[in-house]
Structure formats: structure tokens, C-alpha cells
CSV table of N, CA and C and ligand atoms in Angstrom, one decimal:
chain,number,residue,atom,x,y,z
A,28,MET,N,-4.0,0.7,-21.3
A,28,MET,CA,-2.9,1.1,-20.4
A,28,MET,C,-1.6,0.5,-21.0
A,29,ARG,N,-0.6,1.4,-20.9
A,29,ARG,CA,0.7,0.9,-21.5
A,29,ARG,C,1.9,1.2,-20.5
A,30,ILE,N,2.6,0.1,-20.3
A,30,ILE,CA,3.8,0.2,-19.3
A,30,ILE,C,5.1,0.0,-20.1
A,31,LEU,N,6.0,0.9,-19.9
A,31,LEU,CA,7.4,0.8,-20.5
A,31,LEU,C,8.3,0.0,-19.5
A,32,VAL,N,9.0,-1.0,-20.0
A,32,VAL,CA,10.0,-1.7,-19.2
A,32,VAL,C,11.3,-1.4,-19.8
A,33,ILE,N,12.2,-0.7,-19.1
A,33,ILE,CA,13.4,-0.2,-19.6
A,33,ILE,C,14.6,-0.8,-18.9
A,34,HIS,N,15.5,-1.5,-19.6
A,34,HIS,CA,16.6,-2.1,-19.1
A,34,HIS,C,17.9,-1.4,-19.5
A,35,GLY,N,18.8,-1.2,-18.6
A,35,GLY,CA,20.1,-0.5,-18.8
A,35,GLY,C,21.2,-1.4,-19.3
A,36,PRO,N,22.4,-0.9,-19.2
A,36,PRO,CA,23.6,-1.5,-19.7
A,36,PRO,C,23.9,-2.9,-19.1
A,37,ASN,N,24.3,-3.8,-20.0
A,37,ASN,CA,24.7,-5.2,-19.7
A,37,ASN,C,23.6,-6.2,-19.4
A,38,LEU,N,22.4,-5.7,-19.3
A,38,LEU,CA,21.3,-6.6,-19.0
A,38,LEU,C,20.9,-7.4,-20.2
A,39,ASN,N,21.4,-7.0,-21.4
A,39,ASN,CA,21.3,-7.9,-22.6
A,39,ASN,C,22.0,-9.2,-22.4
A,40,LEU,N,22.9,-9.3,-21.4
A,40,LEU,CA,23.7,-10.5,-21.2
A,40,LEU,C,23.1,-11.4,-20.2
A,41,LEU,N,22.0,-11.1,-19.7
A,41,LEU,CA,21.3,-12.0,-18.7
A,41,LEU,C,21.2,-13.4,-19.2
A,42,GLY,N,21.4,-14.3,-18.3
A,42,GLY,CA,21.4,-15.8,-18.7
A,42,GLY,C,22.8,-16.3,-18.9
A,43,ARG,N,23.8,-15.3,-19.2
A,43,ARG,CA,25.2,-15.7,-19.3
A,43,ARG,C,26.0,-15.0,-18.3
A,44,ARG,N,25.5,-13.8,-17.8
A,44,ARG,CA,26.2,-12.9,-16.9
A,44,ARG,C,26.0,-13.4,-15.5
A,45,ASP,N,27.1,-13.7,-14.8
A,45,ASP,CA,27.1,-14.1,-13.4
A,45,ASP,C,25.8,-14.6,-12.9
A,46,THR,N,25.4,-15.8,-13.3
A,46,THR,CA,24.1,-16.4,-13.0
A,46,THR,C,23.8,-16.6,-11.5
A,47,SER,N,24.9,-16.7,-10.7
A,47,SER,CA,24.7,-16.9,-9.3
A,47,SER,C,24.2,-15.6,-8.7
A,48,ILE,N,24.4,-14.5,-9.3
A,48,ILE,CA,23.9,-13.2,-8.8
A,48,ILE,C,22.6,-12.8,-9.6
A,49,TYR,N,22.6,-13.0,-10.9
A,49,TYR,CA,21.5,-12.4,-11.7
A,49,TYR,C,20.5,-13.4,-12.1
A,50,GLY,N,20.7,-14.7,-11.9
A,50,GLY,CA,19.8,-15.8,-12.3
A,50,GLY,C,20.1,-16.2,-13.7
A,51,ASP,N,19.3,-17.3,-14.1
A,51,ASP,CA,19.7,-17.8,-15.4
A,51,ASP,C,18.6,-17.5,-16.5
A,52,LYS,N,17.7,-16.7,-16.2
A,52,LYS,CA,16.7,-16.3,-17.3
A,52,LYS,C,17.4,-15.3,-18.2
A,53,THR,N,17.1,-15.4,-19.4
A,53,THR,CA,17.6,-14.4,-20.4
A,53,THR,C,16.7,-13.1,-20.3
A,54,LEU,N,17.2,-12.0,-20.9
A,54,LEU,CA,16.3,-10.8,-21.0
A,54,LEU,C,15.1,-11.1,-21.8
A,55,GLY,N,15.3,-11.9,-22.9
A,55,GLY,CA,14.2,-12.2,-23.8
A,55,GLY,C,13.1,-13.0,-23.0
A,56,GLU,N,13.6,-13.9,-22.2
A,56,GLU,CA,12.6,-14.7,-21.4
A,56,GLU,C,11.8,-13.8,-20.4
A,57,ILE,N,12.6,-12.9,-19.8
A,57,ILE,CA,11.9,-12.0,-18.8
A,57,ILE,C,10.9,-11.1,-19.5
A,58,ASP,N,11.3,-10.5,-20.7
A,58,ASP,CA,10.4,-9.6,-21.4
A,58,ASP,C,9.2,-10.4,-21.9
A,59,ALA,N,9.4,-11.6,-22.3
A,59,ALA,CA,8.2,-12.4,-22.8
A,59,ALA,C,7.3,-12.7,-21.7
A,60,LEU,N,7.8,-13.0,-20.5
A,60,LEU,CA,7.0,-13.2,-19.3
A,60,LEU,C,6.2,-12.0,-18.9
A,61,LEU,N,6.8,-10.8,-19.0
A,61,LEU,CA,6.1,-9.6,-18.7
A,61,LEU,C,5.0,-9.3,-19.7
A,62,LYS,N,5.3,-9.5,-20.9
A,62,LYS,CA,4.3,-9.3,-22.0
A,62,LYS,C,3.1,-10.2,-21.8
A,63,GLU,N,3.4,-11.4,-21.4
A,63,GLU,CA,2.3,-12.4,-21.2
A,63,GLU,C,1.5,-12.0,-19.9
A,64,GLN,N,2.2,-11.6,-18.9
A,64,GLN,CA,1.5,-11.1,-17.7
A,64,GLN,C,0.7,-9.9,-18.0
A,65,GLY,N,1.3,-9.0,-18.8
A,65,GLY,CA,0.6,-7.8,-19.2
A,65,GLY,C,-0.8,-8.1,-19.9
A,66,ARG,N,-0.7,-9.1,-20.8
A,66,ARG,CA,-1.9,-9.5,-21.5
A,66,ARG,C,-3.0,-10.0,-20.5
A,67,ALA,N,-2.5,-10.8,-19.5
A,67,ALA,CA,-3.5,-11.3,-18.5
A,67,ALA,C,-4.1,-10.1,-17.7
A,68,LEU,N,-3.3,-9.1,-17.5
A,68,LEU,CA,-3.7,-7.9,-16.7
A,68,LEU,C,-4.4,-6.9,-17.6
A,69,GLY,N,-4.4,-7.1,-18.9
A,69,GLY,CA,-5.0,-6.1,-19.8
A,69,GLY,C,-4.2,-4.9,-20.0
A,70,VAL,N,-2.9,-5.0,-19.9
A,70,VAL,CA,-1.9,-3.9,-20.1
A,70,VAL,C,-1.0,-4.2,-21.2
A,71,GLU,N,-0.7,-3.2,-22.0
A,71,GLU,CA,0.4,-3.4,-23.0
A,71,GLU,C,1.7,-3.2,-22.4
A,72,VAL,N,2.6,-4.1,-22.6
A,72,VAL,CA,4.0,-4.0,-22.0
A,72,VAL,C,5.0,-3.7,-23.2
A,73,VAL,N,5.7,-2.6,-23.2
A,73,VAL,CA,6.6,-2.3,-24.2
A,73,VAL,C,8.0,-2.3,-23.6
A,74,THR,N,8.9,-3.2,-24.1
A,74,THR,CA,10.2,-3.4,-23.5
A,74,THR,C,11.3,-2.8,-24.4
A,75,PHE,N,12.4,-2.3,-23.7
A,75,PHE,CA,13.5,-1.7,-24.4
A,75,PHE,C,14.8,-1.9,-23.5
A,76,GLN,N,15.9,-2.2,-24.2
A,76,GLN,CA,17.2,-2.3,-23.5
A,76,GLN,C,18.2,-1.6,-24.3
A,77,SER,N,19.1,-0.9,-23.6
A,77,SER,CA,20.3,-0.3,-24.3
A,77,SER,C,21.5,-0.3,-23.4
A,78,ASN,N,22.6,-0.3,-24.0
A,78,ASN,CA,23.9,-0.1,-23.2
A,78,ASN,C,24.3,1.3,-23.1
A,79,HIS,N,23.4,2.2,-23.7
A,79,HIS,CA,23.8,3.6,-23.8
A,79,HIS,C,22.8,4.5,-23.1
A,80,GLU,N,23.3,5.4,-22.2
A,80,GLU,CA,22.3,6.2,-21.4
A,80,GLU,C,21.5,7.1,-22.3
A,81,GLY,N,22.1,7.7,-23.4
A,81,GLY,CA,21.4,8.6,-24.3
A,81,GLY,C,20.3,7.9,-25.0
A,82,ALA,N,20.5,6.6,-25.4
A,82,ALA,CA,19.5,5.9,-26.1
A,82,ALA,C,18.3,5.6,-25.1
A,83,LEU,N,18.6,5.4,-23.9
A,83,LEU,CA,17.5,5.1,-22.9
A,83,LEU,C,16.7,6.4,-22.7
A,84,ILE,N,17.4,7.5,-22.7
A,84,ILE,CA,16.7,8.8,-22.5
A,84,ILE,C,15.9,9.1,-23.8
A,85,ASP,N,16.4,8.9,-25.0
A,85,ASP,CA,15.6,9.1,-26.2
A,85,ASP,C,14.4,8.2,-26.2
A,86,PHE,N,14.5,7.0,-25.7
A,86,PHE,CA,13.3,6.1,-25.7
A,86,PHE,C,12.3,6.7,-24.7
A,87,ILE,N,12.7,7.1,-23.6
A,87,ILE,CA,11.8,7.7,-22.6
A,87,ILE,C,11.1,8.9,-23.1
A,88,GLN,N,11.9,9.8,-23.8
A,88,GLN,CA,11.3,11.0,-24.3
A,88,GLN,C,10.3,10.7,-25.4
A,89,GLU,N,10.6,9.7,-26.2
A,89,GLU,CA,9.8,9.4,-27.3
A,89,GLU,C,8.5,8.7,-26.9
A,90,HIS,N,8.5,7.9,-25.9
A,90,HIS,CA,7.4,7.0,-25.5
A,90,HIS,C,6.6,7.4,-24.3
A,91,SER,N,7.1,8.3,-23.5
A,91,SER,CA,6.4,8.5,-22.2
A,91,SER,C,5.1,9.2,-22.4
A,92,GLY,N,4.9,10.0,-23.5
A,92,GLY,CA,3.7,10.7,-23.8
A,92,GLY,C,2.5,9.7,-24.0
A,93,SER,N,2.8,8.5,-24.5
A,93,SER,CA,1.8,7.5,-24.7
A,93,SER,C,1.8,6.4,-23.8
A,94,ALA,N,2.5,6.6,-22.6
A,94,ALA,CA,2.5,5.5,-21.6
A,94,ALA,C,2.0,6.0,-20.3
A,95,ASP,N,1.7,5.0,-19.4
A,95,ASP,CA,1.1,5.3,-18.1
A,95,ASP,C,2.1,5.0,-16.9
A,96,GLY,N,3.1,4.3,-17.2
A,96,GLY,CA,4.1,4.0,-16.1
A,96,GLY,C,5.3,3.4,-16.6
A,97,ILE,N,6.4,3.4,-15.8
A,97,ILE,CA,7.7,2.9,-16.2
A,97,ILE,C,8.2,1.9,-15.1
A,98,ILE,N,8.7,0.8,-15.6
A,98,ILE,CA,9.5,-0.2,-14.7
A,98,ILE,C,10.9,-0.1,-15.3
A,99,THR,N,11.9,0.2,-14.5
A,99,THR,CA,13.2,0.2,-15.0
A,99,THR,C,14.2,-0.5,-14.1
A,100,ASN,N,15.1,-1.2,-14.7
A,100,ASN,CA,16.3,-1.7,-14.1
A,100,ASN,C,17.5,-1.0,-14.8
A,101,PRO,N,18.0,0.1,-14.3
A,101,PRO,CA,19.0,0.9,-15.0
A,101,PRO,C,20.4,0.3,-15.0
A,102,GLY,N,20.6,-0.9,-14.4
A,102,GLY,CA,21.9,-1.5,-14.4
A,102,GLY,C,22.8,-0.6,-13.6
A,103,ALA,N,24.1,-0.5,-14.0
A,103,ALA,CA,25.0,0.4,-13.2
A,103,ALA,C,24.7,1.9,-13.3
A,104,LEU,N,23.8,2.3,-14.3
A,104,LEU,CA,23.4,3.7,-14.3
A,104,LEU,C,22.6,4.1,-13.0
A,105,THR,N,22.1,3.0,-12.4
A,105,THR,CA,21.4,3.3,-11.1
A,105,THR,C,22.3,4.1,-10.2
A,106,HIS,N,23.6,3.9,-10.2
A,106,HIS,CA,24.5,4.5,-9.2
A,106,HIS,C,25.0,5.9,-9.6
A,107,TYR,N,24.9,6.2,-10.9
A,107,TYR,CA,25.5,7.5,-11.3
A,107,TYR,C,24.8,8.2,-12.5
A,108,GLY,N,23.7,7.6,-13.0
A,108,GLY,CA,23.1,8.1,-14.2
A,108,GLY,C,22.1,9.2,-14.0
A,109,LEU,N,22.7,10.4,-13.8
A,109,LEU,CA,21.9,11.6,-13.5
A,109,LEU,C,21.0,12.1,-14.6
A,110,SER,N,21.5,11.9,-15.9
A,110,SER,CA,20.7,12.3,-17.0
A,110,SER,C,19.5,11.3,-17.1
A,111,LEU,N,19.7,10.1,-16.8
A,111,LEU,CA,18.6,9.1,-16.9
A,111,LEU,C,17.6,9.5,-15.8
A,112,ARG,N,18.1,9.8,-14.6
A,112,ARG,CA,17.3,10.2,-13.5
A,112,ARG,C,16.4,11.4,-13.9
A,113,ASP,N,17.0,12.4,-14.5
A,113,ASP,CA,16.2,13.6,-14.9
A,113,ASP,C,15.2,13.2,-16.0
A,114,ALA,N,15.5,12.3,-16.9
A,114,ALA,CA,14.6,11.9,-17.9
A,114,ALA,C,13.4,11.2,-17.3
A,115,LEU,N,13.6,10.3,-16.3
A,115,LEU,CA,12.5,9.6,-15.7
A,115,LEU,C,11.6,10.6,-14.9
A,116,LEU,N,12.3,11.6,-14.3
A,116,LEU,CA,11.5,12.6,-13.6
A,116,LEU,C,10.7,13.4,-14.6
A,117,ASP,N,11.3,13.9,-15.6
A,117,ASP,CA,10.6,14.7,-16.6
A,117,ASP,C,9.5,14.0,-17.3
A,118,SER,N,9.5,12.6,-17.3
A,118,SER,CA,8.5,11.9,-18.0
A,118,SER,C,7.1,12.1,-17.3
A,119,GLY,N,7.2,12.4,-16.0
A,119,GLY,CA,6.0,12.7,-15.2
A,119,GLY,C,5.2,11.4,-14.9
A,120,LEU,N,5.8,10.2,-15.2
A,120,LEU,CA,5.2,9.0,-15.0
A,120,LEU,C,5.6,8.3,-13.7
A,121,PRO,N,4.7,7.5,-13.1
A,121,PRO,CA,5.2,6.7,-11.9
A,121,PRO,C,6.3,5.7,-12.4
A,122,VAL,N,7.3,5.6,-11.6
A,122,VAL,CA,8.5,4.7,-11.9
A,122,VAL,C,8.7,3.7,-10.8
A,123,ILE,N,8.8,2.5,-11.2
A,123,ILE,CA,9.2,1.4,-10.2
A,123,ILE,C,10.6,1.0,-10.6
A,124,GLU,N,11.6,1.1,-9.7
A,124,GLU,CA,13.0,0.7,-9.9
A,124,GLU,C,13.1,-0.8,-9.5
A,125,VAL,N,13.7,-1.6,-10.4
A,125,VAL,CA,13.9,-3.0,-10.1
A,125,VAL,C,15.3,-3.4,-10.2
A,126,HIS,N,15.8,-4.2,-9.3
A,126,HIS,CA,17.1,-4.8,-9.4
A,126,HIS,C,17.0,-6.3,-9.1
A,127,LEU,N,17.7,-7.1,-9.9
A,127,LEU,CA,17.6,-8.6,-9.8
A,127,LEU,C,18.3,-8.9,-8.5
A,128,SER,N,19.5,-8.3,-8.2
A,128,SER,CA,20.3,-8.6,-7.0
A,128,SER,C,19.9,-7.6,-5.9
A,129,ASN,N,20.3,-8.0,-4.7
A,129,ASN,CA,20.0,-7.0,-3.6
A,129,ASN,C,21.2,-6.0,-3.6
A,130,ILE,N,20.9,-4.8,-4.1
A,130,ILE,CA,22.0,-3.8,-4.2
A,130,ILE,C,22.4,-3.3,-2.9
A,131,HIS,N,21.7,-3.6,-1.8
A,131,HIS,CA,22.0,-3.2,-0.5
A,131,HIS,C,22.9,-4.2,0.3
A,132,GLY,N,23.1,-5.3,-0.4
A,132,GLY,CA,23.9,-6.4,0.3
A,132,GLY,C,25.2,-6.7,-0.4
A,133,ARG,N,25.6,-5.8,-1.4
A,133,ARG,CA,26.8,-6.1,-2.2
A,133,ARG,C,27.8,-5.0,-1.9
A,134,GLU,N,28.6,-4.7,-2.9
A,134,GLU,CA,29.6,-3.6,-2.7
A,134,GLU,C,28.9,-2.3,-2.2
A,135,GLU,N,29.6,-1.5,-1.4
A,135,GLU,CA,28.9,-0.4,-0.8
A,135,GLU,C,28.4,0.6,-1.9
A,136,TRP,N,29.2,0.8,-3.0
A,136,TRP,CA,28.8,1.7,-4.0
A,136,TRP,C,27.5,1.4,-4.7
A,137,ARG,N,27.2,0.1,-4.6
A,137,ARG,CA,25.9,-0.3,-5.3
A,137,ARG,C,24.7,0.0,-4.5
A,138,SER,N,24.8,0.3,-3.2
A,138,SER,CA,23.7,0.6,-2.4
A,138,SER,C,23.1,2.0,-2.6
A,139,ARG,N,23.9,2.8,-3.3
A,139,ARG,CA,23.5,4.2,-3.6
A,139,ARG,C,22.8,4.2,-4.9
A,140,SER,N,21.5,4.6,-4.9
A,140,SER,CA,20.8,4.8,-6.2
A,140,SER,C,20.4,6.2,-6.4
A,141,VAL,N,20.8,6.8,-7.5
A,141,VAL,CA,20.4,8.2,-7.8
A,141,VAL,C,18.9,8.2,-8.4
A,142,ILE,N,18.4,7.0,-8.7
A,142,ILE,CA,17.1,6.8,-9.3
A,142,ILE,C,16.0,6.8,-8.2
A,143,ALA,N,16.4,6.2,-7.1
A,143,ALA,CA,15.4,5.9,-6.0
A,143,ALA,C,14.5,7.1,-5.6
A,144,ALA,N,15.1,8.3,-5.6
A,144,ALA,CA,14.4,9.5,-5.2
A,144,ALA,C,13.3,9.9,-6.1
A,145,VAL,N,13.4,9.5,-7.4
A,145,VAL,CA,12.4,9.9,-8.4
A,145,VAL,C,11.5,8.7,-8.7
A,146,ALA,N,11.7,7.6,-8.0
A,146,ALA,CA,10.8,6.4,-8.2
A,146,ALA,C,9.7,6.3,-7.1
A,147,THR,N,8.6,5.7,-7.5
A,147,THR,CA,7.6,5.5,-6.5
A,147,THR,C,8.1,4.5,-5.5
A,148,GLY,N,8.8,3.5,-5.9
A,148,GLY,CA,9.4,2.5,-5.0
A,148,GLY,C,10.5,1.7,-5.7
A,149,GLN,N,11.1,0.8,-4.9
A,149,GLN,CA,12.3,0.0,-5.4
A,149,GLN,C,12.1,-1.4,-5.0
A,150,ILE,N,12.3,-2.3,-5.9
A,150,ILE,CA,12.3,-3.8,-5.6
A,150,ILE,C,13.7,-4.3,-5.9
A,151,SER,N,14.4,-4.9,-4.9
A,151,SER,CA,15.8,-5.3,-5.1
A,151,SER,C,16.0,-6.6,-4.4
A,152,GLY,N,16.6,-7.5,-5.2
A,152,GLY,CA,17.0,-8.8,-4.6
A,152,GLY,C,16.1,-9.9,-4.8
A,153,LEU,N,15.0,-9.7,-5.6
A,153,LEU,CA,14.0,-10.8,-5.8
A,153,LEU,C,14.1,-11.5,-7.1
A,154,GLY,N,15.3,-11.2,-7.8
A,154,GLY,CA,15.5,-11.8,-9.2
A,154,GLY,C,14.4,-11.4,-10.1
A,155,TRP,N,14.1,-12.3,-11.1
A,155,TRP,CA,13.1,-11.9,-12.2
A,155,TRP,C,11.7,-11.7,-11.6
A,156,ARG,N,11.5,-12.3,-10.4
A,156,ARG,CA,10.2,-12.1,-9.8
A,156,ARG,C,9.9,-10.7,-9.4
A,157,GLY,N,11.0,-10.0,-9.3
A,157,GLY,CA,10.9,-8.5,-8.9
A,157,GLY,C,10.2,-7.8,-10.0
A,158,TYR,N,10.5,-8.1,-11.3
A,158,TYR,CA,9.8,-7.4,-12.4
A,158,TYR,C,8.3,-7.8,-12.4
A,159,VAL,N,8.0,-9.0,-12.1
A,159,VAL,CA,6.6,-9.5,-12.1
A,159,VAL,C,5.8,-8.8,-11.0
A,160,ALA,N,6.5,-8.7,-9.8
A,160,ALA,CA,5.9,-7.9,-8.7
A,160,ALA,C,5.6,-6.5,-9.1
A,161,ALA,N,6.6,-5.9,-9.7
A,161,ALA,CA,6.5,-4.5,-10.1
A,161,ALA,C,5.4,-4.2,-11.1
A,162,LEU,N,5.2,-5.1,-12.0
A,162,LEU,CA,4.1,-5.0,-13.0
A,162,LEU,C,2.8,-5.1,-12.3
A,163,GLN,N,2.7,-6.1,-11.4
A,163,GLN,CA,1.5,-6.3,-10.7
A,163,GLN,C,1.1,-5.0,-9.9
A,164,VAL,N,2.1,-4.5,-9.1
A,164,VAL,CA,1.8,-3.4,-8.2
A,164,VAL,C,1.5,-2.1,-9.0
A,165,LEU,N,2.3,-1.9,-10.1
A,165,LEU,CA,2.1,-0.6,-10.9
A,165,LEU,C,0.7,-0.7,-11.5
A,166,THR,N,0.4,-1.8,-12.1
A,166,THR,CA,-0.9,-1.9,-12.8
A,166,THR,C,-2.0,-1.7,-11.8
A,167,ASP,N,-1.9,-2.3,-10.6
A,167,ASP,CA,-2.9,-2.2,-9.6
A,167,ASP,C,-3.1,-0.7,-9.2
A,168,ARG,N,-2.0,-0.1,-9.0
A,168,ARG,CA,-2.0,1.3,-8.5
A,168,ARG,C,-2.7,2.2,-9.6
A,169,LEU,N,-2.3,2.0,-10.9
A,169,LEU,CA,-2.8,2.8,-12.0
A,169,LEU,C,-4.3,2.5,-12.1
A,170,LYS,N,-4.7,1.3,-12.0
A,170,LYS,CA,-6.2,0.9,-12.2
A,170,LYS,C,-7.0,1.5,-11.1
A,171,THR,N,-6.5,1.5,-9.9
A,171,THR,CA,-7.3,2.0,-8.7
A,171,THR,C,-6.9,3.4,-8.4
A,172,ASP,N,-6.0,4.0,-9.2
A,172,ASP,CA,-5.7,5.4,-8.9
A,172,ASP,C,-5.2,5.6,-7.5
A,173,ALA,N,-4.4,4.6,-7.0
A,173,ALA,CA,-4.1,4.5,-5.6
A,173,ALA,C,-2.8,5.3,-5.2
A,174,SER,N,-2.9,5.9,-4.1
A,174,SER,CA,-1.6,6.3,-3.5
A,174,SER,C,-1.4,5.1,-2.5
A,175,PRO,N,-0.3,5.1,-1.7
A,175,PRO,CA,0.1,3.8,-1.0
A,175,PRO,C,-1.0,3.0,-0.5
B,227,DQA,C1,21.6,-4.5,-11.2
B,227,DQA,C2,22.6,-4.1,-10.0
B,227,DQA,C3,23.6,-3.1,-10.5
B,227,DQA,O1,24.5,-2.7,-9.5
B,227,DQA,C4,24.4,-3.7,-11.7
B,227,DQA,O2,25.3,-2.8,-12.2
B,227,DQA,C5,23.6,-4.3,-12.7
B,227,DQA,C6,22.4,-5.0,-12.4
B,227,DQA,C7,20.7,-5.6,-10.7
B,227,DQA,O3,19.7,-5.9,-11.4
B,227,DQA,O4,20.9,-6.3,-9.7
B,227,DQA,O5,23.9,-4.2,-13.9
B,227,DQA,O6,20.8,-3.4,-11.5
């Protein structure tokens, strides 16, 4: 089983970027943690980050055929990235949307996600642990072929 973990714009700056909001773990640390968790769960975790919407879409188109699910934090593309939304939908894969911060408790524009409607679910405000929870839930659902 293979899970794609896809990070959007500016998430490469984690660890330096407003740590009071996004926490102090770097993206490399989060990815390493997920790969380790994946090994324990018997799942291959493939990670990717880009600051460019087109590159994220290319990655999804290239890899979705050989993957079973997607975990994504689209960064600010969450709020307006319609091409990314379509690519996630076209992948035909279950998608879990993750946000480090609580997008519903910040500026009003952040609470609107164009991704949410094509996602199985959203985890927001739990910091890096949100990714860990997403991987656990997605793997569990895929292994047990579960609906809710
Ligand atoms: C974010 C929230 C977005 O509003 C913001 O643009 C990000 C990160 C989060 O993880 O909390 O880049 O997706």
C-alpha cells in the first residue's frame, strides 16, 4: 500500500515560519516521522512539496495510478486552488486534508477550503500530530475497506 503526502506552498519553511502558529518541526522532520510511521503500519509513504500548483498537479497525475490514498496540506492553495482540487478529484483516490493550524479560528478567508468537498475528511489545528492521525486513519480505512 502506498500513500502520497503532498505539501503546498511555503510549507518548506516549517520550523522557521511563524512557529507560534505552525510549530517548530521542520518539513523534513514531519516527513521522516510519517515514513517511520508508515514502516510500522506496513505502508509506503511518498512525500512531495512544491511552491507551484502545476508541479503539485503533475506529481498527482504521475503518481496517483500507483498509490492508494493522499494526505495533503495544500497551504494557501486550500483557499483558491481549483486546479489542485480538480487534480485531487480526478485521482480517484481518498484524500485527507490536513492543516497544522486551525483554519476555522483565524482570518475569515482561511476558513473556506475549496479542497474540503473532494476530501474524505479534514484535520485542522492539531499541528504535526494531524498528519500522524491522518496516516493512521487513512491506512486503517484502506486496510479494512471501511466507509465511516
Ligand atoms: C495551512 C493554513 C493555510 O491557511 C496557510 O496558508 C498555510 C498553512 C496550515 O497548515 O495551517 O500555508 O495550510
